[in-house]
Amino acid sequence: MKNSHVALLAGLGVVSVPLIALAQNAPPAPPQAYRPGLGDLMTMTVQPRHIKLALAGREKNWPYAKYELHELQESLERVVRVWPKFKGLPLDGMMDAITKGPMAEVSQAIEEKSSQKFTAAYGQLTEGCNACHQAANVGLVVIKVPVASSFPDQGFRPLKP
């Protein structure tokens, strides 16, 4: 009986050594794709576009404001693609319901080159951001109309022809 146990253990040793060698020589697992957090996306892509849109509108740089509005829309679409739900809430529906109207108003103000309409629509868009934060239980994140540029290396006034 003792001999059969010794033979069994020896056999397991013979099998396990090649398995360990295979595991050590196996190719590494592919790295996981980077998935930025929702807050990261907001800080990296949405917030700068929101600020630049305000600065372009303030300077009446309508072509650039139009560009930044489009970039802001794309940033929000990217957020929803990466984070379709946040704490069980459907971000796509929330963002669309809150931003669609104000963004259309901002777009209209840009097309009309109306500073007064732009200021009002941009304020509504900013209020929408805060309403979304409230609905998502992150109301401590408060967005406001910027009073100064956080982009000292970029001019927002339109170029003179």
JSON list of C-alpha atoms in Angstrom, two decimals:
[
{"chain": "A", "resi": 1, "resn": "MET", "atom": "CA", "xyz": [0.00, 0.00, 0.00]},
{"chain": "A", "resi": 2, "resn": "LYS", "atom": "CA", "xyz": [2.84, 2.34, 0.84]},
{"chain": "A", "resi": 3, "resn": "ASN", "atom": "CA", "xyz": [4.45, 1.65, -2.50]},
{"chain": "A", "resi": 4, "resn": "SER", "atom": "CA", "xyz": [1.25, 2.59, -4.37]},
{"chain": "A", "resi": 5, "resn": "HIS", "atom": "CA", "xyz": [1.10, 5.92, -2.52]},
{"chain": "A", "resi": 6, "resn": "VAL", "atom": "CA", "xyz": [4.71, 6.62, -3.36]},
{"chain": "A", "resi": 7, "resn": "ALA", "atom": "CA", "xyz": [4.06, 5.71, -6.99]},
{"chain": "A", "resi": 8, "resn": "LEU", "atom": "CA", "xyz": [0.97, 7.96, -7.07]},
{"chain": "A", "resi": 9, "resn": "LEU", "atom": "CA", "xyz": [2.85, 10.91, -5.55]},
{"chain": "A", "resi": 10, "resn": "ALA", "atom": "CA", "xyz": [5.74, 10.38, -7.94]},
{"chain": "A", "resi": 11, "resn": "GLY", "atom": "CA", "xyz": [3.31, 10.29, -10.85]},
{"chain": "A", "resi": 12, "resn": "LEU", "atom": "CA", "xyz": [1.69, 13.54, -9.71]},
{"chain": "A", "resi": 13, "resn": "GLY", "atom": "CA", "xyz": [5.10, 15.13, -9.46]},
{"chain": "A", "resi": 14, "resn": "VAL", "atom": "CA", "xyz": [5.93, 14.09, -13.02]},
{"chain": "A", "resi": 15, "resn": "VAL", "atom": "CA", "xyz": [2.65, 15.60, -14.30]},
{"chain": "A", "resi": 16, "resn": "SER", "atom": "CA", "xyz": [2.76, 18.79, -12.20]},
{"chain": "A", "resi": 17, "resn": "VAL", "atom": "CA", "xyz": [6.30, 19.82, -13.18]},
{"chain": "A", "resi": 18, "resn": "PRO", "atom": "CA", "xyz": [5.40, 20.20, -16.89]},
{"chain": "A", "resi": 19, "resn": "LEU", "atom": "CA", "xyz": [2.18, 22.02, -15.96]},
{"chain": "A", "resi": 20, "resn": "ILE", "atom": "CA", "xyz": [4.11, 24.52, -13.83]},
{"chain": "A", "resi": 21, "resn": "ALA", "atom": "CA", "xyz": [6.59, 25.02, -16.65]},
{"chain": "A", "resi": 22, "resn": "LEU", "atom": "CA", "xyz": [3.73, 25.62, -19.11]},
{"chain": "A", "resi": 23, "resn": "ALA", "atom": "CA", "xyz": [2.12, 28.14, -16.78]},
{"chain": "A", "resi": 24, "resn": "GLN", "atom": "CA", "xyz": [5.39, 30.02, -16.38]},
{"chain": "A", "resi": 25, "resn": "ASN", "atom": "CA", "xyz": [5.92, 30.16, -20.15]},
{"chain": "A", "resi": 26, "resn": "ALA", "atom": "CA", "xyz": [2.32, 31.02, -21.04]},
{"chain": "A", "resi": 27, "resn": "PRO", "atom": "CA", "xyz": [1.88, 34.36, -22.74]},
{"chain": "A", "resi": 28, "resn": "PRO", "atom": "CA", "xyz": [0.73, 37.10, -20.37]},
{"chain": "A", "resi": 29, "resn": "ALA", "atom": "CA", "xyz": [-2.97, 37.88, -20.26]},
{"chain": "A", "resi": 30, "resn": "PRO", "atom": "CA", "xyz": [-3.85, 40.80, -22.51]},
{"chain": "A", "resi": 31, "resn": "PRO", "atom": "CA", "xyz": [-4.11, 44.09, -20.62]},
{"chain": "A", "resi": 32, "resn": "GLN", "atom": "CA", "xyz": [-7.58, 45.25, -19.78]},
{"chain": "A", "resi": 33, "resn": "ALA", "atom": "CA", "xyz": [-8.86, 48.14, -21.86]},
{"chain": "A", "resi": 34, "resn": "TYR", "atom": "CA", "xyz": [-8.68, 51.46, -20.05]},
{"chain": "A", "resi": 35, "resn": "ARG", "atom": "CA", "xyz": [-12.10, 52.61, -18.88]},
{"chain": "A", "resi": 36, "resn": "PRO", "atom": "CA", "xyz": [-11.87, 56.08, -17.37]},
{"chain": "A", "resi": 37, "resn": "GLY", "atom": "CA", "xyz": [-14.19, 56.83, -14.50]},
{"chain": "A", "resi": 38, "resn": "LEU", "atom": "CA", "xyz": [-17.23, 58.99, -15.06]},
{"chain": "A", "resi": 39, "resn": "GLY", "atom": "CA", "xyz": [-15.65, 61.82, -13.06]},
{"chain": "A", "resi": 40, "resn": "ASP", "atom": "CA", "xyz": [-12.47, 61.49, -15.11]},
{"chain": "A", "resi": 41, "resn": "LEU", "atom": "CA", "xyz": [-14.40, 61.84, -18.37]},
{"chain": "A", "resi": 42, "resn": "MET", "atom": "CA", "xyz": [-16.30, 64.82, -17.07]},
{"chain": "A", "resi": 43, "resn": "THR", "atom": "CA", "xyz": [-13.10, 66.54, -15.96]},
{"chain": "A", "resi": 44, "resn": "MET", "atom": "CA", "xyz": [-11.05, 65.57, -19.04]},
{"chain": "A", "resi": 45, "resn": "THR", "atom": "CA", "xyz": [-13.55, 66.14, -21.82]},
{"chain": "A", "resi": 46, "resn": "VAL", "atom": "CA", "xyz": [-16.84, 67.72, -20.78]},
{"chain": "A", "resi": 47, "resn": "GLN", "atom": "CA", "xyz": [-15.73, 70.47, -18.41]},
{"chain": "A", "resi": 48, "resn": "PRO", "atom": "CA", "xyz": [-13.05, 71.98, -20.68]},
{"chain": "A", "resi": 49, "resn": "ARG", "atom": "CA", "xyz": [-15.51, 72.08, -23.61]},
{"chain": "A", "resi": 50, "resn": "HIS", "atom": "CA", "xyz": [-18.14, 73.72, -21.40]},
{"chain": "A", "resi": 51, "resn": "ILE", "atom": "CA", "xyz": [-15.61, 76.39, -20.36]},
{"chain": "A", "resi": 52, "resn": "LYS", "atom": "CA", "xyz": [-14.31, 76.99, -23.88]},
{"chain": "A", "resi": 53, "resn": "LEU", "atom": "CA", "xyz": [-17.84, 77.32, -25.21]},
{"chain": "A", "resi": 54, "resn": "ALA", "atom": "CA", "xyz": [-18.55, 80.07, -22.67]},
{"chain": "A", "resi": 55, "resn": "LEU", "atom": "CA", "xyz": [-15.32, 81.91, -23.47]},
{"chain": "A", "resi": 56, "resn": "ALA", "atom": "CA", "xyz": [-15.93, 81.75, -27.21]},
{"chain": "A", "resi": 57, "resn": "GLY", "atom": "CA", "xyz": [-19.48, 83.09, -26.77]},
{"chain": "A", "resi": 58, "resn": "ARG", "atom": "CA", "xyz": [-18.29, 85.85, -24.47]},
{"chain": "A", "resi": 59, "resn": "GLU", "atom": "CA", "xyz": [-15.83, 86.98, -27.14]},
{"chain": "A", "resi": 60, "resn": "LYS", "atom": "CA", "xyz": [-18.45, 86.63, -29.91]},
{"chain": "A", "resi": 61, "resn": "ASN", "atom": "CA", "xyz": [-16.22, 84.14, -31.69]},
{"chain": "A", "resi": 62, "resn": "TRP", "atom": "CA", "xyz": [-19.21, 82.41, -33.26]},
{"chain": "A", "resi": 63, "resn": "PRO", "atom": "CA", "xyz": [-17.34, 79.96, -35.52]},
{"chain": "A", "resi": 64, "resn": "TYR", "atom": "CA", "xyz": [-15.29, 78.76, -32.56]},
{"chain": "A", "resi": 65, "resn": "ALA", "atom": "CA", "xyz": [-18.37, 78.63, -30.30]},
{"chain": "A", "resi": 66, "resn": "LYS", "atom": "CA", "xyz": [-20.07, 76.42, -32.89]},
{"chain": "A", "resi": 67, "resn": "TYR", "atom": "CA", "xyz": [-17.01, 74.16, -32.94]},
{"chain": "A", "resi": 68, "resn": "GLU", "atom": "CA", "xyz": [-16.91, 73.89, -29.13]},
{"chain": "A", "resi": 69, "resn": "LEU", "atom": "CA", "xyz": [-20.64, 73.19, -28.92]},
{"chain": "A", "resi": 70, "resn": "HIS", "atom": "CA", "xyz": [-20.12, 70.27, -31.30]},
{"chain": "A", "resi": 71, "resn": "GLU", "atom": "CA", "xyz": [-17.12, 69.08, -29.25]},
{"chain": "A", "resi": 72, "resn": "LEU", "atom": "CA", "xyz": [-19.20, 69.31, -26.05]},
{"chain": "A", "resi": 73, "resn": "GLN", "atom": "CA", "xyz": [-21.94, 67.22, -27.65]},
{"chain": "A", "resi": 74, "resn": "GLU", "atom": "CA", "xyz": [-19.39, 64.61, -28.71]},
{"chain": "A", "resi": 75, "resn": "SER", "atom": "CA", "xyz": [-17.88, 64.58, -25.22]},
{"chain": "A", "resi": 76, "resn": "LEU", "atom": "CA", "xyz": [-21.27, 63.87, -23.67]},
{"chain": "A", "resi": 77, "resn": "GLU", "atom": "CA", "xyz": [-21.91, 61.13, -26.25]},
{"chain": "A", "resi": 78, "resn": "ARG", "atom": "CA", "xyz": [-18.56, 59.58, -25.32]},
{"chain": "A", "resi": 79, "resn": "VAL", "atom": "CA", "xyz": [-19.46, 59.69, -21.62]},
{"chain": "A", "resi": 80, "resn": "VAL", "atom": "CA", "xyz": [-22.72, 57.85, -22.30]},
{"chain": "A", "resi": 81, "resn": "ARG", "atom": "CA", "xyz": [-20.97, 55.28, -24.51]},
{"chain": "A", "resi": 82, "resn": "VAL", "atom": "CA", "xyz": [-18.47, 54.47, -21.75]},
{"chain": "A", "resi": 83, "resn": "TRP", "atom": "CA", "xyz": [-20.95, 54.82, -18.87]},
{"chain": "A", "resi": 84, "resn": "PRO", "atom": "CA", "xyz": [-24.47, 54.02, -20.12]},
{"chain": "A", "resi": 85, "resn": "LYS", "atom": "CA", "xyz": [-25.58, 53.72, -16.49]},
{"chain": "A", "resi": 86, "resn": "PHE", "atom": "CA", "xyz": [-24.34, 55.39, -13.32]},
{"chain": "A", "resi": 87, "resn": "LYS", "atom": "CA", "xyz": [-25.55, 54.01, -10.00]},
{"chain": "A", "resi": 88, "resn": "GLY", "atom": "CA", "xyz": [-28.37, 52.32, -11.90]},
{"chain": "A", "resi": 89, "resn": "LEU", "atom": "CA", "xyz": [-29.45, 55.55, -13.62]},
{"chain": "A", "resi": 90, "resn": "PRO", "atom": "CA", "xyz": [-29.62, 55.66, -17.44]},
{"chain": "A", "resi": 91, "resn": "LEU", "atom": "CA", "xyz": [-27.19, 58.47, -18.31]},
{"chain": "A", "resi": 92, "resn": "ASP", "atom": "CA", "xyz": [-28.21, 58.60, -21.96]},
{"chain": "A", "resi": 93, "resn": "GLY", "atom": "CA", "xyz": [-31.81, 59.46, -21.22]},
{"chain": "A", "resi": 94, "resn": "MET", "atom": "CA", "xyz": [-30.91, 61.85, -18.40]},
{"chain": "A", "resi": 95, "resn": "MET", "atom": "CA", "xyz": [-28.36, 63.79, -20.41]},
{"chain": "A", "resi": 96, "resn": "ASP", "atom": "CA", "xyz": [-30.54, 63.94, -23.46]},
{"chain": "A", "resi": 97, "resn": "ALA", "atom": "CA", "xyz": [-33.55, 65.18, -21.49]},
{"chain": "A", "resi": 98, "resn": "ILE", "atom": "CA", "xyz": [-31.52, 67.82, -19.68]},
{"chain": "A", "resi": 99, "resn": "THR", "atom": "CA", "xyz": [-29.15, 69.07, -22.41]},
{"chain": "A", "resi": 100, "resn": "LYS", "atom": "CA", "xyz": [-31.06, 68.70, -25.68]},
{"chain": "A", "resi": 101, "resn": "GLY", "atom": "CA", "xyz": [-33.18, 71.84, -25.31]},
{"chain": "A", "resi": 102, "resn": "PRO", "atom": "CA", "xyz": [-30.47, 74.13, -23.93]},
{"chain": "A", "resi": 103, "resn": "MET", "atom": "CA", "xyz": [-27.95, 72.94, -26.54]},
{"chain": "A", "resi": 104, "resn": "ALA", "atom": "CA", "xyz": [-30.45, 73.68, -29.30]},
{"chain": "A", "resi": 105, "resn": "GLU", "atom": "CA", "xyz": [-30.91, 77.15, -27.81]},
{"chain": "A", "resi": 106, "resn": "VAL", "atom": "CA", "xyz": [-27.13, 77.68, -27.64]},
{"chain": "A", "resi": 107, "resn": "SER", "atom": "CA", "xyz": [-26.86, 76.55, -31.27]},
{"chain": "A", "resi": 108, "resn": "GLN", "atom": "CA", "xyz": [-29.61, 78.96, -32.31]},
{"chain": "A", "resi": 109, "resn": "ALA", "atom": "CA", "xyz": [-27.94, 81.84, -30.45]},
{"chain": "A", "resi": 110, "resn": "ILE", "atom": "CA", "xyz": [-24.64, 81.05, -32.21]},
{"chain": "A", "resi": 111, "resn": "GLU", "atom": "CA", "xyz": [-26.34, 80.99, -35.62]},
{"chain": "A", "resi": 112, "resn": "GLU", "atom": "CA", "xyz": [-28.02, 84.32, -34.86]},
{"chain": "A", "resi": 113, "resn": "LYS", "atom": "CA", "xyz": [-24.78, 85.70, -33.39]},
{"chain": "A", "resi": 114, "resn": "SER", "atom": "CA", "xyz": [-26.77, 86.91, -30.41]},
{"chain": "A", "resi": 115, "resn": "SER", "atom": "CA", "xyz": [-24.76, 87.47, -27.24]},
{"chain": "A", "resi": 116, "resn": "GLN", "atom": "CA", "xyz": [-27.92, 88.00, -25.20]},
{"chain": "A", "resi": 117, "resn": "LYS", "atom": "CA", "xyz": [-29.51, 84.73, -26.34]},
{"chain": "A", "resi": 118, "resn": "PHE", "atom": "CA", "xyz": [-26.20, 82.91, -25.98]},
{"chain": "A", "resi": 119, "resn": "THR", "atom": "CA", "xyz": [-25.78, 84.06, -22.38]},
{"chain": "A", "resi": 120, "resn": "ALA", "atom": "CA", "xyz": [-29.31, 82.95, -21.48]},
{"chain": "A", "resi": 121, "resn": "ALA", "atom": "CA", "xyz": [-29.03, 79.58, -23.26]},
{"chain": "A", "resi": 122, "resn": "TYR", "atom": "CA", "xyz": [-25.59, 78.89, -21.83]},
{"chain": "A", "resi": 123, "resn": "GLY", "atom": "CA", "xyz": [-26.97, 79.63, -18.35]},
{"chain": "A", "resi": 124, "resn": "GLN", "atom": "CA", "xyz": [-29.78, 77.12, -18.97]},
{"chain": "A", "resi": 125, "resn": "LEU", "atom": "CA", "xyz": [-27.26, 74.54, -20.15]},
{"chain": "A", "resi": 126, "resn": "THR", "atom": "CA", "xyz": [-25.19, 75.08, -17.00]},
{"chain": "A", "resi": 127, "resn": "GLU", "atom": "CA", "xyz": [-28.31, 74.76, -14.83]},
{"chain": "A", "resi": 128, "resn": "GLY", "atom": "CA", "xyz": [-29.05, 71.52, -16.68]},
{"chain": "A", "resi": 129, "resn": "CYS", "atom": "CA", "xyz": [-25.63, 70.17, -15.76]},
{"chain": "A", "resi": 130, "resn": "ASN", "atom": "CA", "xyz": [-26.36, 70.86, -12.11]},
{"chain": "A", "resi": 131, "resn": "ALA", "atom": "CA", "xyz": [-29.84, 69.31, -12.37]},
{"chain": "A", "resi": 132, "resn": "CYS", "atom": "CA", "xyz": [-28.27, 66.16, -13.79]},
{"chain": "A", "resi": 133, "resn": "HIS", "atom": "CA", "xyz": [-25.75, 66.11, -10.94]},
{"chain": "A", "resi": 134, "resn": "GLN", "atom": "CA", "xyz": [-28.61, 66.44, -8.44]},
{"chain": "A", "resi": 135, "resn": "ALA", "atom": "CA", "xyz": [-30.54, 63.60, -10.08]},
{"chain": "A", "resi": 136, "resn": "ALA", "atom": "CA", "xyz": [-27.44, 61.39, -10.02]},
{"chain": "A", "resi": 137, "resn": "ASN", "atom": "CA", "xyz": [-26.86, 62.12, -6.31]},
{"chain": "A", "resi": 138, "resn": "VAL", "atom": "CA", "xyz": [-23.63, 64.02, -6.95]},
{"chain": "A", "resi": 139, "resn": "GLY", "atom": "CA", "xyz": [-25.10, 67.46, -6.30]},
{"chain": "A", "resi": 140, "resn": "LEU", "atom": "CA", "xyz": [-21.92, 68.47, -4.54]},
{"chain": "A", "resi": 141, "resn": "VAL", "atom": "CA", "xyz": [-20.46, 68.90, -8.06]},
{"chain": "A", "resi": 142, "resn": "VAL", "atom": "CA", "xyz": [-21.66, 72.39, -8.94]},
{"chain": "A", "resi": 143, "resn": "ILE", "atom": "CA", "xyz": [-20.92, 73.84, -12.36]},
{"chain": "A", "resi": 144, "resn": "LYS", "atom": "CA", "xyz": [-21.04, 77.59, -13.00]},
{"chain": "A", "resi": 145, "resn": "VAL", "atom": "CA", "xyz": [-20.51, 80.02, -15.81]},
{"chain": "A", "resi": 146, "resn": "PRO", "atom": "CA", "xyz": [-16.75, 80.66, -15.86]},
{"chain": "A", "resi": 147, "resn": "VAL", "atom": "CA", "xyz": [-15.55, 84.12, -14.92]},
{"chain": "A", "resi": 148, "resn": "ALA", "atom": "CA", "xyz": [-12.02, 83.65, -16.22]},
{"chain": "A", "resi": 149, "resn": "SER", "atom": "CA", "xyz": [-10.17, 81.43, -18.66]},
{"chain": "A", "resi": 150, "resn": "SER", "atom": "CA", "xyz": [-8.38, 78.38, -17.37]},
{"chain": "A", "resi": 151, "resn": "PHE", "atom": "CA", "xyz": [-6.61, 78.22, -20.73]},
{"chain": "A", "resi": 152, "resn": "PRO", "atom": "CA", "xyz": [-3.96, 80.96, -20.58]},
{"chain": "A", "resi": 153, "resn": "ASP", "atom": "CA", "xyz": [-2.28, 79.68, -23.73]},
{"chain": "A", "resi": 154, "resn": "GLN", "atom": "CA", "xyz": [-5.37, 80.05, -25.92]},
{"chain": "A", "resi": 155, "resn": "GLY", "atom": "CA", "xyz": [-7.02, 83.16, -27.30]},
{"chain": "A", "resi": 156, "resn": "PHE", "atom": "CA", "xyz": [-10.78, 83.19, -27.69]},
{"chain": "A", "resi": 157, "resn": "ARG", "atom": "CA", "xyz": [-11.27, 86.41, -29.61]},
{"chain": "A", "resi": 158, "resn": "PRO", "atom": "CA", "xyz": [-11.98, 85.91, -33.30]},
{"chain": "A", "resi": 159, "resn": "LEU", "atom": "CA", "xyz": [-9.08, 86.49, -35.66]},
{"chain": "A", "resi": 160, "resn": "LYS", "atom": "CA", "xyz": [-9.22, 89.69, -37.65]},
{"chain": "A", "resi": 161, "resn": "PRO", "atom": "CA", "xyz": [-9.42, 89.03, -41.41]}
]
